[in-house]
Coordinates of C-alpha atoms and ligand atoms in Angstrom, one line a residue:
X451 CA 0.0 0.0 0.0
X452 CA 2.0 3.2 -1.2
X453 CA 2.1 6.3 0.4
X454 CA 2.5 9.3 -1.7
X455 CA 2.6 13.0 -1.8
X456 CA 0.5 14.1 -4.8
X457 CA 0.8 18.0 -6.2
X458 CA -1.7 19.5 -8.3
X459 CA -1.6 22.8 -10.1
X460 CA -2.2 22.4 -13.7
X461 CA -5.3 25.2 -14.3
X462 CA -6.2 27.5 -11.3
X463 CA -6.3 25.3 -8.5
X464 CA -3.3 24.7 -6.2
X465 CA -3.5 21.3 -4.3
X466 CA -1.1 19.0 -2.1
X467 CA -2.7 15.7 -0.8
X468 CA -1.4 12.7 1.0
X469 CA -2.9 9.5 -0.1
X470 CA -2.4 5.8 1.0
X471 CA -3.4 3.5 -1.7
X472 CA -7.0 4.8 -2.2
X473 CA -7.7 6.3 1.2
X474 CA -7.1 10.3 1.6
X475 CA -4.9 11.2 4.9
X476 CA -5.0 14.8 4.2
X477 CA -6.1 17.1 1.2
X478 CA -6.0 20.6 0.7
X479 CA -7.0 22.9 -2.1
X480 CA -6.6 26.4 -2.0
X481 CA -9.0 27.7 -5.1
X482 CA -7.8 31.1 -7.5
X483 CA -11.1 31.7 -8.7
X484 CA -11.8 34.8 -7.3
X485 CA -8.6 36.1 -8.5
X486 CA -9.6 35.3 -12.2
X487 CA -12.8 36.0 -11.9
X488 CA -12.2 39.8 -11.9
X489 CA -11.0 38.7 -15.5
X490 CA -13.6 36.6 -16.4
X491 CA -11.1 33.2 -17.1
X492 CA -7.9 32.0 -15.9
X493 CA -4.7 33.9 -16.4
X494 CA -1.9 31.8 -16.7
X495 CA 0.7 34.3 -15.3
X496 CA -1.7 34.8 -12.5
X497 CA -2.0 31.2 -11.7
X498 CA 1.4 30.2 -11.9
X499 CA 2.1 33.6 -9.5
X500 CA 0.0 32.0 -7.0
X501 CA 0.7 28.3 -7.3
X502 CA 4.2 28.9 -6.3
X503 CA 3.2 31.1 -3.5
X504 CA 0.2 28.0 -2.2
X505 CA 2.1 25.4 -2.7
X506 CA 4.5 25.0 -0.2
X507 CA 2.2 25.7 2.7
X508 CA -0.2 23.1 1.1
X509 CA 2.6 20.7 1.6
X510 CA 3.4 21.3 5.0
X511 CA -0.6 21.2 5.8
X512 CA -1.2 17.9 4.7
X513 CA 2.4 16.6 6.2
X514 CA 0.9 17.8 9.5
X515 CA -2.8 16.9 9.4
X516 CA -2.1 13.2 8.2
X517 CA 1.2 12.8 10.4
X518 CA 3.2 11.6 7.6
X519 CA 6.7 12.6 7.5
X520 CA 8.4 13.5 3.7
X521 CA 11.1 10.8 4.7
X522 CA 7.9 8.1 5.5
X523 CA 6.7 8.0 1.7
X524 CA 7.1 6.0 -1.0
X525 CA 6.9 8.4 -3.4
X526 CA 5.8 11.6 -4.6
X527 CA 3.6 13.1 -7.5
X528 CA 3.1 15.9 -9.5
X529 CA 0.6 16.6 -13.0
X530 CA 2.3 16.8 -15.5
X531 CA -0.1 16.7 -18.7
X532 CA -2.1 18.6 -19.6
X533 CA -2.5 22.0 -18.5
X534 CA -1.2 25.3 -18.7
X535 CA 2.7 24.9 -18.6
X536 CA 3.7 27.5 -16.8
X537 CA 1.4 26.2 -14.1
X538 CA 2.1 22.5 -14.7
X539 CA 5.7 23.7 -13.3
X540 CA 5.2 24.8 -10.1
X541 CA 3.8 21.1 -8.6
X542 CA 6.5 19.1 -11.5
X543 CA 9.8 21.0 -10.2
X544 CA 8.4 21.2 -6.4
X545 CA 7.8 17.4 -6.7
X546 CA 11.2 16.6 -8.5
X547 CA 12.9 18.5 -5.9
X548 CA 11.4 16.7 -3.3
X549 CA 12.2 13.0 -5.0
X550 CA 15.7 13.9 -5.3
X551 CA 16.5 15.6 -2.3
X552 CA 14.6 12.4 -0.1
X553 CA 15.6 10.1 -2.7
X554 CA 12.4 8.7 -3.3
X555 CA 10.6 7.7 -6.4
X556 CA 9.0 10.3 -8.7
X557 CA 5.7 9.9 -10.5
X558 CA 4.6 12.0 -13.0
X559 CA 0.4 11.6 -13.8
X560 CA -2.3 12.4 -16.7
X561 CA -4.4 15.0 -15.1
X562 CA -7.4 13.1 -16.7
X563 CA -6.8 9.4 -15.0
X564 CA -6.3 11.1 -11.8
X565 CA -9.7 12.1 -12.4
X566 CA -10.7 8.8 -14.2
X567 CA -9.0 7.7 -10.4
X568 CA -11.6 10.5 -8.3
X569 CA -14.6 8.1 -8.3
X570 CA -12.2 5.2 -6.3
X571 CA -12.5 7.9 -3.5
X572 CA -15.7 6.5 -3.2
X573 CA -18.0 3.5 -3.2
X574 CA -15.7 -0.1 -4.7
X575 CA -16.2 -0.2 -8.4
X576 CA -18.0 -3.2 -9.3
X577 CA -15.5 -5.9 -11.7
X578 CA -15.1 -5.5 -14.9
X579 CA -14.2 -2.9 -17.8
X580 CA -16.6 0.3 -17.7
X581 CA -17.5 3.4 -19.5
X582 CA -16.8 6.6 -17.9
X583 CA -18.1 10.1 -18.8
X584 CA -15.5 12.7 -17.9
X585 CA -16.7 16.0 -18.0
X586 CA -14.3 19.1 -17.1
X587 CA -13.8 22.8 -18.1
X588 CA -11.4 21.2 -20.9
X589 CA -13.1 17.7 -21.8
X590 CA -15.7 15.4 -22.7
X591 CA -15.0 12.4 -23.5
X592 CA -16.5 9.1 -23.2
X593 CA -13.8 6.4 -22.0
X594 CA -13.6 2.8 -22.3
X595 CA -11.7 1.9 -19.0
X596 CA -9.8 -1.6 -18.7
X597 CA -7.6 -1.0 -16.0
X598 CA -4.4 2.1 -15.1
X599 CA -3.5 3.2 -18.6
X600 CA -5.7 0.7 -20.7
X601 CA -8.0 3.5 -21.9
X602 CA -10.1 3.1 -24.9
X603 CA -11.5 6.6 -26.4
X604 CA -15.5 6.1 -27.8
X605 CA -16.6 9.5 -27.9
X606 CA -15.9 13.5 -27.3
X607 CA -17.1 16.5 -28.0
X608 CA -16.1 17.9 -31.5
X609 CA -16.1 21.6 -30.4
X610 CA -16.4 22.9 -26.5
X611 CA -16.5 20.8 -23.5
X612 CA -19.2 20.2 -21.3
X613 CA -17.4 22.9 -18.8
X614 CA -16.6 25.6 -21.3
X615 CA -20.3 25.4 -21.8
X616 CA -21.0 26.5 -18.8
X617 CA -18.6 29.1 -18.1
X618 CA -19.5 31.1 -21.4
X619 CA -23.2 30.8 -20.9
X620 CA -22.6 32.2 -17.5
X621 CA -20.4 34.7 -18.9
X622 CA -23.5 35.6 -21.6
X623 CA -25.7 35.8 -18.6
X624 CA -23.8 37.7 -16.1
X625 CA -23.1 35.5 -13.8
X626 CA -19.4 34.9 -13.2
X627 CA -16.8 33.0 -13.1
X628 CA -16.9 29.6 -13.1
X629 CA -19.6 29.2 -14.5
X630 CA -20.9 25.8 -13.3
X631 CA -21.4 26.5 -10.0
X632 CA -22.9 30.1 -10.5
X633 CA -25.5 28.7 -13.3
X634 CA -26.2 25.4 -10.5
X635 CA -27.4 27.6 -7.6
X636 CA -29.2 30.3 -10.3
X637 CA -31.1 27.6 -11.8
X638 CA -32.2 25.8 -8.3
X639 CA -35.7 26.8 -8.2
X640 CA -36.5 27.3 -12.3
X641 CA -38.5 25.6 -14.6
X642 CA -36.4 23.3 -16.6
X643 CA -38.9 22.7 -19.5
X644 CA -39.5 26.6 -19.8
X645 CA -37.1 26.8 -22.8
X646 CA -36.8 24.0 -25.9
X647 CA -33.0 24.1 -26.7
X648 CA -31.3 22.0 -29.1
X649 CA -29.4 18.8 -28.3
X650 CA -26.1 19.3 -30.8
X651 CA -25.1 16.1 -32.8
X652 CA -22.3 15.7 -35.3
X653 CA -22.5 14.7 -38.7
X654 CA -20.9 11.9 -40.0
X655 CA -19.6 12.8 -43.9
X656 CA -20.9 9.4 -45.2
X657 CA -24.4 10.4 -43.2
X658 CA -25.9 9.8 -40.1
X659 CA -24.4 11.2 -36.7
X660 CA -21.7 9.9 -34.6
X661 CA -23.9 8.5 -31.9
X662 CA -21.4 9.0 -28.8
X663 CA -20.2 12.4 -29.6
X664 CA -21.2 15.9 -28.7
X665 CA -21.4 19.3 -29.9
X666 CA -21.9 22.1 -27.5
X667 CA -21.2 25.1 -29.7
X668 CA -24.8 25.4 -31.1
X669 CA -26.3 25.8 -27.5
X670 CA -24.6 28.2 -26.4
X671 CA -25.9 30.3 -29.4
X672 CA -29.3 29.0 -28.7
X673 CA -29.2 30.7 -25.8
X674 CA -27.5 33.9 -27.2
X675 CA -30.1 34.1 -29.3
X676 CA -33.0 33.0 -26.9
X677 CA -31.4 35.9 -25.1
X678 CA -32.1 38.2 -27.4
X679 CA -35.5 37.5 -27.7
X680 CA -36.6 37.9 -24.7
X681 CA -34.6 40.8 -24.6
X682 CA -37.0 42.3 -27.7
X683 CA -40.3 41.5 -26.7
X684 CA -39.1 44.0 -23.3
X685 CA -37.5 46.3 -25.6
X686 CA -40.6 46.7 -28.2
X687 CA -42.7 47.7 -24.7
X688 CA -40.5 50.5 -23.7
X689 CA -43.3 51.8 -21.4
X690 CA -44.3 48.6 -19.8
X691 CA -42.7 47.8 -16.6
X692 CA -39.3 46.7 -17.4
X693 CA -39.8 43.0 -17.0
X694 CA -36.2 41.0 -15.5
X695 CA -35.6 38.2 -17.6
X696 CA -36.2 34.7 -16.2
X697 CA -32.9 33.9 -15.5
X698 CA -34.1 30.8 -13.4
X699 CA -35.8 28.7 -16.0
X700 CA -33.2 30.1 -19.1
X701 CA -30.4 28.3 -16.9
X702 CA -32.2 25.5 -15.5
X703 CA -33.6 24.6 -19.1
X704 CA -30.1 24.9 -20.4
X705 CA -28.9 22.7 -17.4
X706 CA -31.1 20.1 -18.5
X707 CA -30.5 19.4 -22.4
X708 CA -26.5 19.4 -21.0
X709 CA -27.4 16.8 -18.6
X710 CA -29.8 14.9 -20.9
X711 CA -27.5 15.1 -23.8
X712 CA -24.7 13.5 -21.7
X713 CA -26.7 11.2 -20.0
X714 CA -28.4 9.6 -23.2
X715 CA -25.4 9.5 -24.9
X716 CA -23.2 7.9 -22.3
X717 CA -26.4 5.1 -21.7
X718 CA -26.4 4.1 -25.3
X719 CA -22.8 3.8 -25.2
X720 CA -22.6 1.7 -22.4
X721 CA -25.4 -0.3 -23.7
X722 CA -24.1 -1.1 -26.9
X723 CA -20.5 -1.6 -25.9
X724 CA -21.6 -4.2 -23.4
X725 CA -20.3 -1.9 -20.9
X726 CA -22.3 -2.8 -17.1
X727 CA -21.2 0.5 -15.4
X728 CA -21.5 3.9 -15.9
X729 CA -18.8 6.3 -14.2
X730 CA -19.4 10.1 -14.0
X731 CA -15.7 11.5 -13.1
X732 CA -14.5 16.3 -13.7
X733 CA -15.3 19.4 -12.6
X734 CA -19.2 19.1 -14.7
X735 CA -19.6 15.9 -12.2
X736 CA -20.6 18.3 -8.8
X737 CA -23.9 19.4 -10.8
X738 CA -26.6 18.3 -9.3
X739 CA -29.1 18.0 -12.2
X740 CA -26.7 15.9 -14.0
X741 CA -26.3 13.4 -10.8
X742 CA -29.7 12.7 -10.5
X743 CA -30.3 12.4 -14.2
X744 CA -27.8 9.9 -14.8
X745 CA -28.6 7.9 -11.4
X746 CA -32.0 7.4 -13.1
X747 CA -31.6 6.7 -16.4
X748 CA -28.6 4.2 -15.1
X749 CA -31.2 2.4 -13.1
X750 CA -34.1 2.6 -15.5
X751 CA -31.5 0.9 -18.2
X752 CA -30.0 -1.9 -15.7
X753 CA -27.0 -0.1 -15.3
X754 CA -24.6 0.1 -12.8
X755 CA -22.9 4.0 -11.3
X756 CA -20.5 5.6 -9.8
X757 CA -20.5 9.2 -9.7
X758 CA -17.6 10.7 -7.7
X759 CA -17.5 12.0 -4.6
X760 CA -18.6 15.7 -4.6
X761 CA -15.5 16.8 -3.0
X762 CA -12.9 15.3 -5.7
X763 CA -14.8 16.4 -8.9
X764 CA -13.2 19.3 -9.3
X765 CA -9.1 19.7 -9.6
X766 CA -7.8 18.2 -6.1
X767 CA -4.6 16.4 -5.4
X768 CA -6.1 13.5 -3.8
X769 CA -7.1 12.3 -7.3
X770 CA -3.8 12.3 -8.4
X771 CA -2.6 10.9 -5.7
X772 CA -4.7 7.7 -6.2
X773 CA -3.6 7.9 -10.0
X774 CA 0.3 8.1 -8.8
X775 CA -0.5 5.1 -6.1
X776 CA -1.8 2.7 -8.5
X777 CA 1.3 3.4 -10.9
X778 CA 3.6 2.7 -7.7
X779 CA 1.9 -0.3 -6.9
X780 CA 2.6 -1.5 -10.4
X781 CA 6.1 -0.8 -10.7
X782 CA 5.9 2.2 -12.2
X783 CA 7.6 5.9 -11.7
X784 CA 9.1 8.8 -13.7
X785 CA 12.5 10.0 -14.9
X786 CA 13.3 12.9 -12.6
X787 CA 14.0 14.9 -15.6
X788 CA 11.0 14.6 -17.3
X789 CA 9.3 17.7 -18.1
X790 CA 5.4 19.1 -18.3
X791 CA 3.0 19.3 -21.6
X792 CA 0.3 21.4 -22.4
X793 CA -1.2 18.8 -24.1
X794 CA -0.9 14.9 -23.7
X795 CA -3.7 12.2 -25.3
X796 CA -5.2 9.7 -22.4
X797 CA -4.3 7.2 -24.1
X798 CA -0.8 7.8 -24.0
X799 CA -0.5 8.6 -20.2
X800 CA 2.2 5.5 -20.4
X801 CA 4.5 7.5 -21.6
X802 CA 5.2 9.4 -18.1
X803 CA 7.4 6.1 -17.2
X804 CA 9.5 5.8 -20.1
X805 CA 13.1 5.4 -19.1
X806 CA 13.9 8.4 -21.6
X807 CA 11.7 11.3 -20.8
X808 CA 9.4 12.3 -23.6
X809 CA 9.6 16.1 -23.0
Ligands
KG4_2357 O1 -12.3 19.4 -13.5 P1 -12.2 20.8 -13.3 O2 -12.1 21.4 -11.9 O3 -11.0 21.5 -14.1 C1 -10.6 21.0 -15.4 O4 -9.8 20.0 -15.4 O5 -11.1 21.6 -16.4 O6 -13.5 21.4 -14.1 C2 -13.8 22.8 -14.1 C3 -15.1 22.9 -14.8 C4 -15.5 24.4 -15.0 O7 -15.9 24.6 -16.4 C5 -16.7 24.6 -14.1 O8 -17.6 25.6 -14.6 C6 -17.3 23.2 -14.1 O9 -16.2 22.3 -14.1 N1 -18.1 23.0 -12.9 C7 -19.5 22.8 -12.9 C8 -19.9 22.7 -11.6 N2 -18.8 22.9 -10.8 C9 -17.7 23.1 -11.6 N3 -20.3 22.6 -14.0 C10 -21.6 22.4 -13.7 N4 -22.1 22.3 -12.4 C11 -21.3 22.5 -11.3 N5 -21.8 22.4 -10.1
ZN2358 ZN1 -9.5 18.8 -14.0

């Protein structure tokens, strides 16, 4: 059962969590958002700024909540693809210079299998190979698992991911940044049939659609132009009392065909591929709507679920330090001179424990 220290600062989240095989003895995240939310997004020089200012308390909170001494591990971890470089940095050289100076084993991880790895925070997965729906502010993608790096794509989204989606029809609507969250708790009491929006497909060039892939792009105009006319039938009554546009039901409908695209989707998927369990894994997994709608459609279809804890959806350490653990455990760490990537496929996460570093 490996012990690690796991480091996580690829985006705008600064984290530093102690793991024992899959139980959390400490985890600590200490969130940017407000910072970039006076900017609408992430700013990379910003979040590297503050990364290297977090990190090293981070450390030395979870070394003293979980009682584990640096010198007591058996390894340590840092992201190292994908993400902003700049940011990746900060936990890779922190982590490097932690291996070498307590000569202990480095491990590099995917930021995507250490949140394929979030939902073993949780409940035991049942046996066997199973589908997982990985939505983040970067991805969505519908993944084929077999086991730590045996990872078989089946479908994405051809244009912005589930997150994005929500953080620029927040940013349409006012409502900040990130925009999951902020479009969640506006949406809690509205009417989620108020508003028929479309449910993007892709087109296949010999015909048809891609069944398992997703398109996001053409909601977000929907709503732009749903917007808009709403926005005209107030304008054309200048002297009527100004009415405030229903901002409840406009996001709560919007919540719904994002949750009932992905959870259709996903279900045929599994169904088809002979898949028996459905996994719901990123940032997109803390909504609410989307819990409940794939809980029910799993269980109306004979399916089995997992849908990680809420906790570990978004960017934590402890994620990647179950990732990193599992690696261990396997015989498996990183060149102490390999680097970070901005961008790195799933499927060739193996390539962190090459003998030659690949960047
Ligand atoms: O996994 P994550 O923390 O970072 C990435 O790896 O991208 O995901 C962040 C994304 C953002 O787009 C944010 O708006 C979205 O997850 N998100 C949510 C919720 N909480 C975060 N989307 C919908 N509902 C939420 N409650
Ligand atoms: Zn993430």
């Amino acid at each position: 059962m490996p012990t690690v220290l796991a480091l996580e600062t690829s985006c705008d989240e600064s984290a530093a969590a102690i793991v024992r095989d899959q139980t959390v003895l400490a985890s600590a995240v200490a969130s940017q958002v407000e910072e970039h939310a006076r900017w609408g997004g992430v700013v990379p020089e910003i979040a590297s700024r503050r990364h290297v200012e977090a990190l090293p308390q981070l450390i030395e909170q979870v070394c003293r909540q979980s009682g584990v001494a640096l010198a007591e591990l058996d390894g340590i971890a840092a992201t190292a693809a994908p993400g902003l470089v700049g940011a990746l940095l900060v936990a890779s050289v922190t982590g490097r210079t932690l291996a070498r100076l307590h000569a202990k084993p480095f491990v590099a991880v995917h930021h995507l299998e250490g949140h394929l790895c979030s939902v073993q925070l949780g409940e035991p997965l049942p046996p066997g190979p199973y589908l997982v729906l990985l939505v983040s502010g970067g991805h969505t993608e519908l993944l084929r698992v077999d086991g730590p790096g045996r990872y078989q794509r089946l479908g994405r989204s051809h244009d912005d991911a589930a997150g994005e989606a929500f953080d620029k029809v927040a940013r349409l609507l006012g409502l900040g940044y990130p925009g999951g969250p902020a479009i969640e708790a506006a949406g809690r009491d509205g009417d989620a049939n108020r508003f028929a929006l479309p449910k993007g497909r892709v087109s296949r060039p010999e015909g048809g659609y891609y069944p398992y892939d997703f398109s996001f792009s053409g909601l977000k105009t929907a709503m732009l132009r749903q917007v808009r006319a709403l926005e005209g039938v107030r304008d054309a009554a200048p002297d009527a009392a100004p009415e405030p546009l229903p901002l409840a039901d406009l996001v709560a409908s919007f919540e719904q065909v994002v949750a009932e695209v992905l959870v259709e989707r996903s279900c045929r998927c599994a169904r088809e591929q002979g898949l028996a369990t459905l996994v719901l894994v990123g940032g997109v997994a803390a909504n609410r709507r989307l819990r409940a709608l794939l809980e029910a459609r799993c269980q109306r279809d004979g399916l089995a679920w997992r849908v990680a804890p809420l906790a570990y959806c978004t960017d934590n350490a402890a994620m990647i330090g179950v990732a990193a653990a599992q690696r261990l455990a396997g015989g498996q760490s990183s060149c102490l001179d390999l680097g970070v990537a901005a961008r790195l496929p799933l499927e060739q996460a193996d390539r962190l424990y090459e003998r030659q570093p690949c960047f």
